[in-house]
Short mmCIF file of C-alpha atoms in Angstrom, two decimals:
data_model
loop_
_atom_site.label_atom_id
_atom_site.label_comp_id
_atom_site.label_asym_id
_atom_site.label_seq_id
_atom_site.Cartn_x
_atom_site.Cartn_y
_atom_site.Cartn_z
CA MET D 39 14.81 -10.00 0.42
CA PHE D 40 11.12 -10.95 2.11
CA THR D 41 9.24 -13.61 3.21
CA ALA D 42 6.35 -14.00 6.00
CA GLY D 43 6.79 -15.12 9.66
CA ALA D 44 6.83 -13.70 13.17
CA PRO D 45 4.63 -11.10 14.49
CA PRO D 46 6.37 -8.10 14.53
CA ILE D 47 8.33 -7.30 17.30
CA PRO D 48 9.03 -4.66 20.07
CA PRO D 49 12.61 -2.49 20.00
CA LEU D 50 15.18 -3.25 21.92
CA PRO D 51 17.83 -0.48 23.76
CA ALA D 52 20.58 -0.39 21.82
CA THR D 53 24.29 -1.40 23.95
CA GLY D 54 27.50 -0.15 23.57
CA ASP D 55 28.43 1.80 20.14
CA ALA D 56 26.03 -0.64 17.92
CA ARG D 57 23.47 1.79 16.32
CA PRO D 58 19.88 1.33 17.92
CA VAL D 59 16.78 -0.59 16.80
CA LYS D 60 14.56 2.32 15.82
CA LEU D 61 10.82 2.62 14.86
CA ARG D 62 10.07 4.08 11.40
CA LYS D 63 6.97 5.83 9.99
CA LEU D 64 6.30 5.88 6.20
CA VAL D 65 3.97 7.69 4.29
CA ALA D 66 2.01 6.68 1.43
CA GLY D 67 4.25 6.44 -1.72
CA GLN D 68 7.90 6.87 0.36
CA THR D 69 10.28 4.91 -1.02
CA LEU D 70 11.98 2.44 1.76
CA MET D 71 15.10 1.23 -0.02
CA ARG D 72 16.13 1.15 -4.02
CA GLU D 73 17.34 -1.59 -6.19
CA GLY D 74 20.63 -1.21 -6.45
CA ASP D 75 21.42 0.44 -3.22
CA PRO D 76 24.55 -0.96 -0.74
CA PRO D 77 23.24 -3.30 1.69
CA GLY D 78 21.45 -1.76 4.94
CA PRO D 79 19.65 -2.21 7.85
CA ILE D 80 16.50 -5.46 7.92
CA TYR D 81 13.01 -4.25 8.29
CA VAL D 82 10.04 -5.41 10.13
CA ILE D 83 6.41 -4.50 8.88
CA CYS D 84 4.43 -3.34 12.31
CA SER D 85 1.67 -2.32 9.99
CA GLY D 86 0.66 -0.86 6.72
CA ARG D 87 1.74 -2.09 3.98
CA LEU D 88 4.81 -2.33 1.09
CA ARG D 89 5.27 -2.88 -2.90
CA VAL D 90 7.87 -4.46 -4.13
CA TYR D 91 9.26 -3.91 -7.02
CA ARG D 92 12.23 -4.02 -9.51
CA ARG D 93 13.09 -2.63 -12.86
CA ASP D 94 12.35 -3.81 -16.22
CA LEU D 95 16.10 -3.75 -17.44
CA THR D 96 14.93 -4.36 -21.47
CA VAL D 97 12.17 -1.75 -21.30
CA VAL D 98 12.29 2.13 -20.44
CA ASN D 99 10.08 3.16 -17.56
CA ALA D 100 8.62 0.08 -16.82
CA VAL D 101 8.29 -2.37 -13.40
CA VAL D 102 8.13 -5.80 -12.74
CA ASP D 103 6.32 -5.95 -8.74
CA LEU D 104 6.84 -9.07 -6.89
CA ALA D 105 5.16 -8.67 -4.03
CA THR D 106 2.65 -6.57 -2.06
CA LEU D 107 3.73 -7.05 1.87
CA GLY D 108 1.85 -6.16 5.27
CA SER D 109 1.99 -6.62 8.91
CA GLY D 110 4.36 -9.41 10.33
CA GLU D 111 6.75 -10.23 7.57
CA VAL D 112 10.05 -8.96 6.54
CA ILE D 113 12.11 -7.46 3.95
CA GLY D 114 15.66 -6.41 2.77
CA GLU D 115 17.57 -9.78 4.96
CA LEU D 116 19.60 -10.39 1.79
CA GLY D 117 21.51 -7.72 1.36
CA PRO D 118 23.33 -7.40 5.09
CA ILE D 119 23.01 -10.98 5.18
CA LEU D 120 25.11 -11.51 2.16
CA GLY D 121 26.46 -8.46 1.25
CA LYS D 122 24.75 -8.32 -1.68
CA LEU D 123 22.94 -5.00 -3.12
CA ARG D 124 19.58 -4.04 -2.67
CA SER D 125 17.61 -6.65 -5.27
CA ALA D 126 14.37 -4.66 -5.57
CA THR D 127 12.58 -0.73 -4.67
CA VAL D 128 10.09 -1.45 -1.67
CA GLN D 129 7.46 1.29 -0.93
CA ALA D 130 4.74 2.61 1.04
CA VAL D 131 1.57 1.32 -0.66
CA GLU D 132 -0.02 3.04 2.88
CA PRO D 133 0.96 4.74 5.82
CA THR D 134 4.04 2.46 7.24
CA GLN D 135 5.47 1.47 10.46
CA VAL D 136 8.66 -0.84 10.02
CA LEU D 137 10.96 -1.75 13.24
CA GLU D 138 14.17 -0.85 11.20
CA ILE D 139 17.04 -3.22 12.98
CA PRO D 140 20.54 -2.65 12.11
CA ALA D 141 22.54 -5.40 10.58
CA GLU D 142 25.06 -5.70 13.13
CA GLN D 143 22.49 -6.26 15.76
CA LEU D 144 20.80 -8.84 14.43
CA ALA D 145 22.45 -11.50 16.44
CA SER D 146 21.87 -10.14 19.81
CA LEU D 147 18.48 -9.32 19.23
CA VAL D 148 17.21 -12.87 17.86
CA GLU D 149 18.28 -14.23 21.28
CA GLN D 150 15.40 -12.85 22.64
CA HIS D 151 13.62 -13.32 19.69
CA GLN D 152 13.73 -16.68 18.24
CA PRO D 153 10.79 -16.00 15.74
CA LEU D 154 12.88 -14.17 14.03
CA VAL D 155 15.58 -16.63 13.43
CA ARG D 156 12.91 -18.84 11.77
CA VAL D 157 11.78 -15.89 9.34
CA ILE D 158 15.01 -14.81 8.32
CA LEU D 159 16.47 -18.61 7.61
CA THR D 160 13.38 -19.28 5.70
CA ALA D 161 13.94 -15.83 3.30
CA LEU D 162 17.26 -17.23 3.06
CA ARG D 163 15.82 -20.91 2.17
CA GLU D 164 13.61 -19.10 -0.91
CA ARG D 165 15.28 -16.69 -2.00
CA SER D 166 19.26 -17.17 -2.22
CA ASP D 167 19.63 -20.76 -3.84
CA LEU D 168 21.50 -21.27 -0.63
CA SER D 169 22.06 -25.30 -0.04
CA GLN D 170 21.18 -26.48 3.68
CA ALA D 171 25.07 -26.66 4.37
CA ASP D 172 25.89 -23.17 3.17
CA LEU D 173 23.04 -22.14 5.52
CA ALA D 174 24.22 -23.62 8.55
CA LYS D 175 27.95 -22.12 8.16
CA LEU D 176 26.24 -18.40 7.62
CA THR D 177 24.45 -18.86 10.65
CA ALA D 178 27.03 -20.09 12.10
CA ARG D 179 29.01 -17.26 10.90
CA LEU D 180 26.21 -14.70 12.13
CA GLY D 181 26.06 -16.60 16.15
CA LEU D 182 22.80 -17.64 14.71
CA SER D 183 21.32 -20.62 16.56
CA THR D 184 19.47 -22.55 13.98
CA PRO D 185 16.15 -23.80 14.46
CA PRO D 186 14.58 -27.02 13.09
CA GLU D 187 13.12 -26.57 10.11
CA PRO D 188 9.24 -26.49 10.06
CA THR D 189 7.28 -29.23 8.77
CA ARG D 190 4.57 -27.93 6.93
CA GLU D 191 1.23 -28.68 5.92
CA PRO D 192 0.76 -27.92 1.90
CA ARG D 193 -0.99 -25.14 1.57
CA GLU D 194 -3.92 -25.25 -1.74
CA PRO D 195 -2.96 -23.21 -4.93
CA GLN D 196 -4.81 -20.28 -4.98
CA PRO D 197 -7.93 -19.66 -7.14
CA SER D 198 -6.85 -17.19 -10.16
CA PRO D 199 -9.77 -14.13 -9.57
CA ALA D 200 -13.25 -15.27 -11.19
CA PRO D 201 -13.04 -13.92 -14.78
CA ALA D 202 -15.69 -11.89 -17.04
CA GLN D 203 -18.57 -13.93 -17.58
CA GLY D 204 -17.90 -16.23 -20.92
CA VAL D 205 -14.88 -15.87 -21.07
CA SER D 206 -12.39 -18.71 -21.57
CA VAL D 207 -9.91 -19.69 -19.27
CA PRO D 208 -7.02 -21.86 -20.34
CA ALA D 209 -6.00 -24.94 -18.47
CA HIS D 210 -2.83 -23.70 -15.59
CA ASP D 211 -1.38 -24.15 -12.60
CA SER D 212 -3.14 -21.90 -10.30
CA ALA D 213 -0.13 -21.72 -7.37
CA VAL D 214 2.54 -20.40 -10.42
CA VAL D 215 0.41 -18.56 -12.67
CA TYR D 216 -3.50 -16.21 -12.57
CA SER D 217 -5.52 -15.61 -14.79
CA LYS D 218 -6.41 -11.58 -15.87
CA THR D 219 -9.02 -10.59 -18.11
CA VAL D 220 -7.53 -8.23 -21.29
CA ASP D 221 -10.09 -6.65 -23.52
CA CYS D 222 -8.38 -6.69 -27.55
CA PRO D 223 -8.11 -3.06 -28.60
CA SER D 224 -8.07 -4.72 -32.75
CA CYS D 225 -11.37 -7.33 -32.31
CA GLY D 226 -12.45 -6.11 -28.42
CA THR D 227 -12.77 -9.77 -27.20
CA LYS D 228 -12.56 -10.37 -24.13
CA PHE D 229 -9.31 -13.09 -23.54
CA SER D 230 -7.68 -14.34 -20.05
CA ALA D 231 -4.43 -13.52 -20.41
CA LEU D 232 -2.20 -15.58 -17.83
CA MET D 233 0.64 -14.02 -15.09
CA VAL D 234 2.85 -15.48 -13.08
CA ARG D 235 2.40 -14.69 -9.44
CA PRO D 236 5.36 -12.07 -8.15
CA ARG D 237 6.21 -14.94 -6.02
CA LYS D 238 7.23 -17.64 -8.20
CA ASP D 239 9.28 -15.21 -10.58
CA GLN D 240 12.35 -16.25 -8.80
CA PRO D 241 15.69 -16.77 -11.59
CA ALA D 242 18.22 -18.79 -10.81
CA GLU D 243 20.60 -16.81 -12.21
CA ARG D 244 20.47 -13.41 -14.52
CA GLU D 245 23.07 -13.31 -17.33
CA SER D 246 24.66 -10.12 -18.40
CA ASP D 247 22.53 -9.41 -21.04
CA PHE D 248 19.41 -9.65 -18.43
CA HIS D 249 18.56 -13.02 -19.56
CA SER D 250 17.53 -14.54 -16.11
CA THR D 251 17.48 -18.35 -16.11
CA TYR D 252 14.68 -20.14 -13.94
CA ARG D 253 15.16 -23.83 -12.32
CA THR D 254 11.90 -24.33 -12.60
CA THR D 255 9.73 -26.68 -14.80
CA TYR D 256 7.76 -23.10 -15.73
CA ASN D 257 9.23 -19.90 -17.08
CA PRO D 258 7.94 -16.59 -16.59
CA TYR D 259 8.94 -15.13 -19.94
CA ASP D 260 6.56 -17.60 -21.78
CA TYR D 261 3.79 -15.94 -20.22
CA GLU D 262 4.88 -12.40 -20.75
CA PRO D 263 3.62 -11.39 -24.72
CA TRP D 264 0.22 -11.22 -24.80
CA VAL D 265 -2.17 -12.53 -27.52
CA CYS D 266 -5.62 -12.46 -28.76
CA PRO D 267 -7.23 -15.88 -29.54
CA ASN D 268 -9.21 -14.69 -31.50
CA ASP D 269 -7.38 -12.46 -33.97
CA LEU D 270 -4.40 -13.24 -33.14
CA TYR D 271 -3.41 -9.44 -32.36
CA ALA D 272 -0.28 -9.52 -30.05
CA ALA D 273 1.94 -7.08 -27.96
CA LEU D 274 3.98 -7.22 -24.62
CA PRO D 275 1.53 -5.94 -22.22
CA ALA D 276 2.84 -2.33 -21.91
CA ASP D 277 2.09 -1.72 -25.83
CA PHE D 278 -1.39 -3.93 -25.61
CA ALA D 279 -3.86 -1.51 -24.84
CA ASP D 280 -2.50 1.84 -26.76
CA LEU D 281 -3.82 0.65 -30.58
CA ALA D 282 -5.36 3.69 -33.25
CA GLU D 283 -7.89 3.25 -35.38
CA ARG D 284 -6.46 3.39 -38.44
CA HIS D 285 -3.41 0.97 -37.30
CA ALA D 286 -6.48 -1.68 -36.24
CA ARG D 287 -7.96 -1.46 -40.19
CA GLN D 288 -3.96 -3.21 -40.50
CA VAL D 289 -4.15 -6.12 -38.01
CA ALA D 290 -5.50 -8.71 -39.75
CA PRO D 291 -2.88 -8.34 -43.06
CA VAL D 292 0.07 -8.09 -40.87
CA VAL D 293 -1.38 -11.13 -39.08
CA GLU D 294 -2.44 -13.02 -41.69
CA GLN D 295 1.13 -12.43 -43.47
CA VAL D 296 2.95 -13.78 -40.27
CA VAL D 297 0.71 -16.73 -40.04
CA ALA D 298 1.81 -17.85 -43.66
CA GLU D 299 5.32 -17.59 -42.74
CA TRP D 300 4.49 -20.02 -40.14
CA GLY D 301 3.67 -22.66 -43.10
CA ASP D 302 2.36 -25.56 -40.69
CA GLU D 303 -1.15 -25.36 -38.54
CA LEU D 304 -2.03 -22.36 -36.65
CA PRO D 305 -1.23 -22.76 -32.87
CA GLU D 306 -3.83 -22.29 -30.22
CA PHE D 307 -2.85 -19.59 -27.83
CA ASN D 308 -5.65 -19.63 -25.33
CA ALA D 309 -3.61 -22.26 -23.87
CA ASP D 310 -1.03 -22.34 -20.83
CA ARG D 311 2.63 -21.37 -22.72
CA THR D 312 5.36 -23.05 -24.28
CA LEU D 313 8.46 -21.55 -25.60
CA ASP D 314 6.82 -22.75 -29.28
CA LEU D 315 3.52 -20.07 -28.21
CA ARG D 316 6.15 -17.88 -26.58
CA GLN D 317 7.93 -17.36 -29.64
CA ARG D 318 5.05 -16.85 -31.71
CA GLY D 319 3.58 -14.88 -29.64
CA LEU D 320 6.58 -12.39 -29.84
CA GLU D 321 6.64 -12.94 -33.79
CA LEU D 322 3.61 -11.05 -34.34
CA ALA D 323 4.34 -8.62 -31.65
CA LEU D 324 7.19 -7.32 -33.50
CA ALA D 325 5.35 -7.37 -36.77
CA LEU D 326 2.62 -5.30 -35.53
CA CYS D 327 5.11 -2.99 -33.65
CA GLN D 328 6.55 -1.98 -36.39
CA MET D 329 3.13 -1.81 -38.58
CA ARG D 330 2.14 0.82 -35.83
CA ASP D 331 5.87 2.65 -36.30
CA LEU D 332 6.28 2.08 -32.55
CA PRO D 333 9.56 3.57 -30.74
CA HIS D 334 12.89 1.79 -31.31
CA ILE D 335 13.23 0.91 -27.67
CA ARG D 336 10.16 -0.88 -28.14
CA MET D 337 11.15 -3.14 -30.88
CA ALA D 338 14.54 -3.42 -29.02
CA ALA D 339 12.61 -5.24 -26.30
CA ILE D 340 11.01 -7.57 -28.43
CA THR D 341 14.12 -8.63 -30.80
CA HIS D 342 16.32 -8.94 -27.85
CA ARG D 343 13.33 -11.33 -26.20
CA LEU D 344 13.30 -13.13 -29.67
CA ALA D 345 16.81 -13.50 -29.13
CA TRP D 346 16.33 -14.89 -25.57
CA CYS D 347 14.32 -17.68 -26.97
CA SER D 348 16.87 -18.78 -29.63
CA ARG D 349 19.49 -18.86 -26.62
CA GLU D 350 17.08 -20.95 -24.41
CA ARG D 351 16.62 -23.78 -27.82
CA GLY D 352 20.72 -23.51 -28.32
CA ASP D 353 20.15 -22.35 -31.52
CA VAL D 354 23.29 -19.99 -31.13
CA GLU D 355 22.92 -18.48 -35.47
CA THR D 356 19.46 -17.67 -34.88
CA GLU D 357 20.75 -15.97 -31.41
CA GLN D 358 22.86 -13.97 -33.34
CA LYS D 359 20.54 -12.92 -35.67
CA TRP D 360 18.39 -11.48 -33.37
CA LEU D 361 21.00 -9.32 -31.05
CA ALA D 362 22.41 -7.84 -34.38
CA ARG D 363 18.36 -6.64 -34.73
CA ALA D 364 18.15 -6.01 -31.21
CA LEU D 365 20.97 -3.93 -30.92
CA GLU D 366 20.11 -2.39 -34.27
CA HIS D 367 16.95 -1.13 -32.33
CA TYR D 368 18.97 -0.01 -28.80
CA THR D 369 21.28 2.43 -31.15
CA ALA D 370 18.89 3.91 -33.22
CA ALA D 371 16.96 4.62 -29.37
CA HIS D 372 20.09 6.11 -28.00
CA ALA D 373 20.67 8.28 -31.15
CA ASP D 374 16.69 9.17 -31.17
CA ALA D 375 16.98 11.82 -28.53
CA ALA D 376 19.62 12.87 -25.87
CA GLN D 377 18.67 11.25 -22.65
CA GLU D 378 17.21 13.36 -19.45
CA ASP D 379 17.16 10.52 -17.27
CA ALA D 380 20.87 9.36 -16.79
CA LYS D 381 19.97 5.90 -15.48
CA GLU D 382 17.86 5.21 -18.78
CA ASP D 383 21.27 6.59 -20.79
CA LEU D 384 23.40 4.26 -18.81
CA ARG D 385 21.21 1.61 -19.51
CA LEU D 386 20.93 2.03 -22.88
CA GLN D 387 24.75 2.41 -23.74
CA TYR D 388 25.16 -0.87 -21.93
CA LEU D 389 23.17 -2.63 -23.67
CA CYS D 390 24.26 -1.26 -26.46
CA GLY D 391 27.91 -2.28 -25.76
CA GLU D 392 27.09 -6.11 -24.34
CA LEU D 393 25.19 -6.86 -28.01
CA SER D 394 27.98 -5.43 -29.51
CA LEU D 395 30.17 -7.85 -27.51
CA ARG D 396 27.80 -11.10 -27.85
CA LEU D 397 27.97 -10.13 -31.49
CA GLY D 398 31.81 -10.49 -31.87
CA ASP D 399 32.31 -6.47 -32.07
CA VAL D 400 35.02 -6.32 -28.73
CA ASN D 401 35.47 -3.09 -30.35
CA GLY D 402 32.53 -1.39 -30.75
CA ALA D 403 31.49 -3.17 -27.03
CA VAL D 404 34.42 -1.49 -25.46
CA THR D 405 34.04 2.37 -27.24
CA TRP D 406 30.36 2.20 -26.19
CA PHE D 407 30.92 0.80 -22.49
CA ALA D 408 34.05 3.58 -22.35
CA HIS D 409 31.71 6.47 -23.05
CA ALA D 410 29.36 5.30 -21.17
CA LEU D 411 31.96 5.73 -17.91
CA ARG D 412 32.56 8.75 -19.06
CA HIS D 413 28.92 9.74 -18.61
CA PRO D 414 28.77 12.78 -15.81
CA GLY D 415 25.91 11.02 -14.02
CA LEU D 416 27.82 7.86 -13.48
CA LYS D 417 29.14 8.42 -9.95
CA ASP D 418 25.31 8.53 -8.43
CA HIS D 419 24.15 4.76 -10.07
CA ALA D 420 26.80 2.86 -8.39
CA ASN D 421 25.41 -0.27 -9.77
CA TRP D 422 25.48 0.73 -13.26
CA GLU D 423 29.03 1.76 -12.64
CA ARG D 424 29.94 -1.65 -11.24
CA MET D 425 28.63 -3.44 -14.24
CA LEU D 426 30.43 -1.32 -17.07
CA ARG D 427 33.26 -1.69 -15.20
CA GLU D 428 33.20 -5.43 -15.96
CA GLN D 429 32.16 -5.90 -18.69
CA TRP D 430 34.37 -2.92 -20.04
CA ALA D 431 37.01 -5.23 -18.60
CA VAL D 432 36.11 -8.23 -20.49
CA ALA D 433 36.04 -6.58 -23.63
CA ARG D 434 39.65 -5.40 -23.72
CA THR D 435 40.71 -8.73 -22.25
CA GLN D 436 39.05 -10.61 -25.24
CA GLY D 437 40.72 -7.66 -27.46
CA ALA D 438 44.02 -8.03 -26.41
CA GLY D 439 43.38 -12.03 -26.39
#
């Protein structure tokens, strides 16, 4: 969806009935496009900065930042070229000017501005997972001439920000992750949490319950739970800092109980992350969330992630156990209160239906999906409507089989 490349390109006059290329001015905070919107124009940033982020579909009101883009970078090219919905929301960080290029103008524009071809093809290579042969076919269909793929000098990994004095930083690949100094609200220890660089979080596929699969040697999910290496206080980042004093006194006995169930050597959490450490961190986070009496939606996020851990191991029985617990929490979260936000309400009903389907409760899945499809605000959320109808059809087919 985004990449760096050529300098800003001046507008060209429109020809015939085609929409004109135009310069748009955005104020700070203005949204250029939203995740799930239909494909539209391509944009080249002439000045200013844009924030690119997507919704975290398993955490209420949470987002995942993907990038901050500046002058000379292109955004929004994959939607119109590949016919896909917008994959992220793009918002101006400061006053910004962008060149808006209607998709139908692309071929004529790049004839006069060949650097734009390289920019867009770089985006397609990096973001679309197309083979070189598929890229050649696509560019031919668009009427673009394919320049030779540039030979690039190897880039030095970007250094992590300097940690606070006295904070130990785990060994890590600085090209993939960077360190962030975090204060443990339980014991006061400063420690280093590893964060995946936004451009390195590029899933190969997203499953119907929003679990992403990766072809890289690293897995961004491994870095989600934060665990203090001193007292093993753990939580997902959105829940980490908000620890009441009365709960802080209960951290040690809860952690002790969880660790006792492991029955083996205590893992070292001040280290680069693995699937094993992710699972242990989530088990700690779940026990501590229960002690803190956090809302059902927060426990659903953790139990759902534990199901994904088991799925990645190929442990179907344990995955089903965690999916059942996640469904209980999602169902309770939906029943706790009517969702004022239609999108959040649709998201919860979709997840309840999807997890019911994965657990073999076809009738329950059909009921959840059908109920969501009757939501009065459904027509305002085309992406959710599409997903709900697809999974409703899958559930109906399974029920008839």
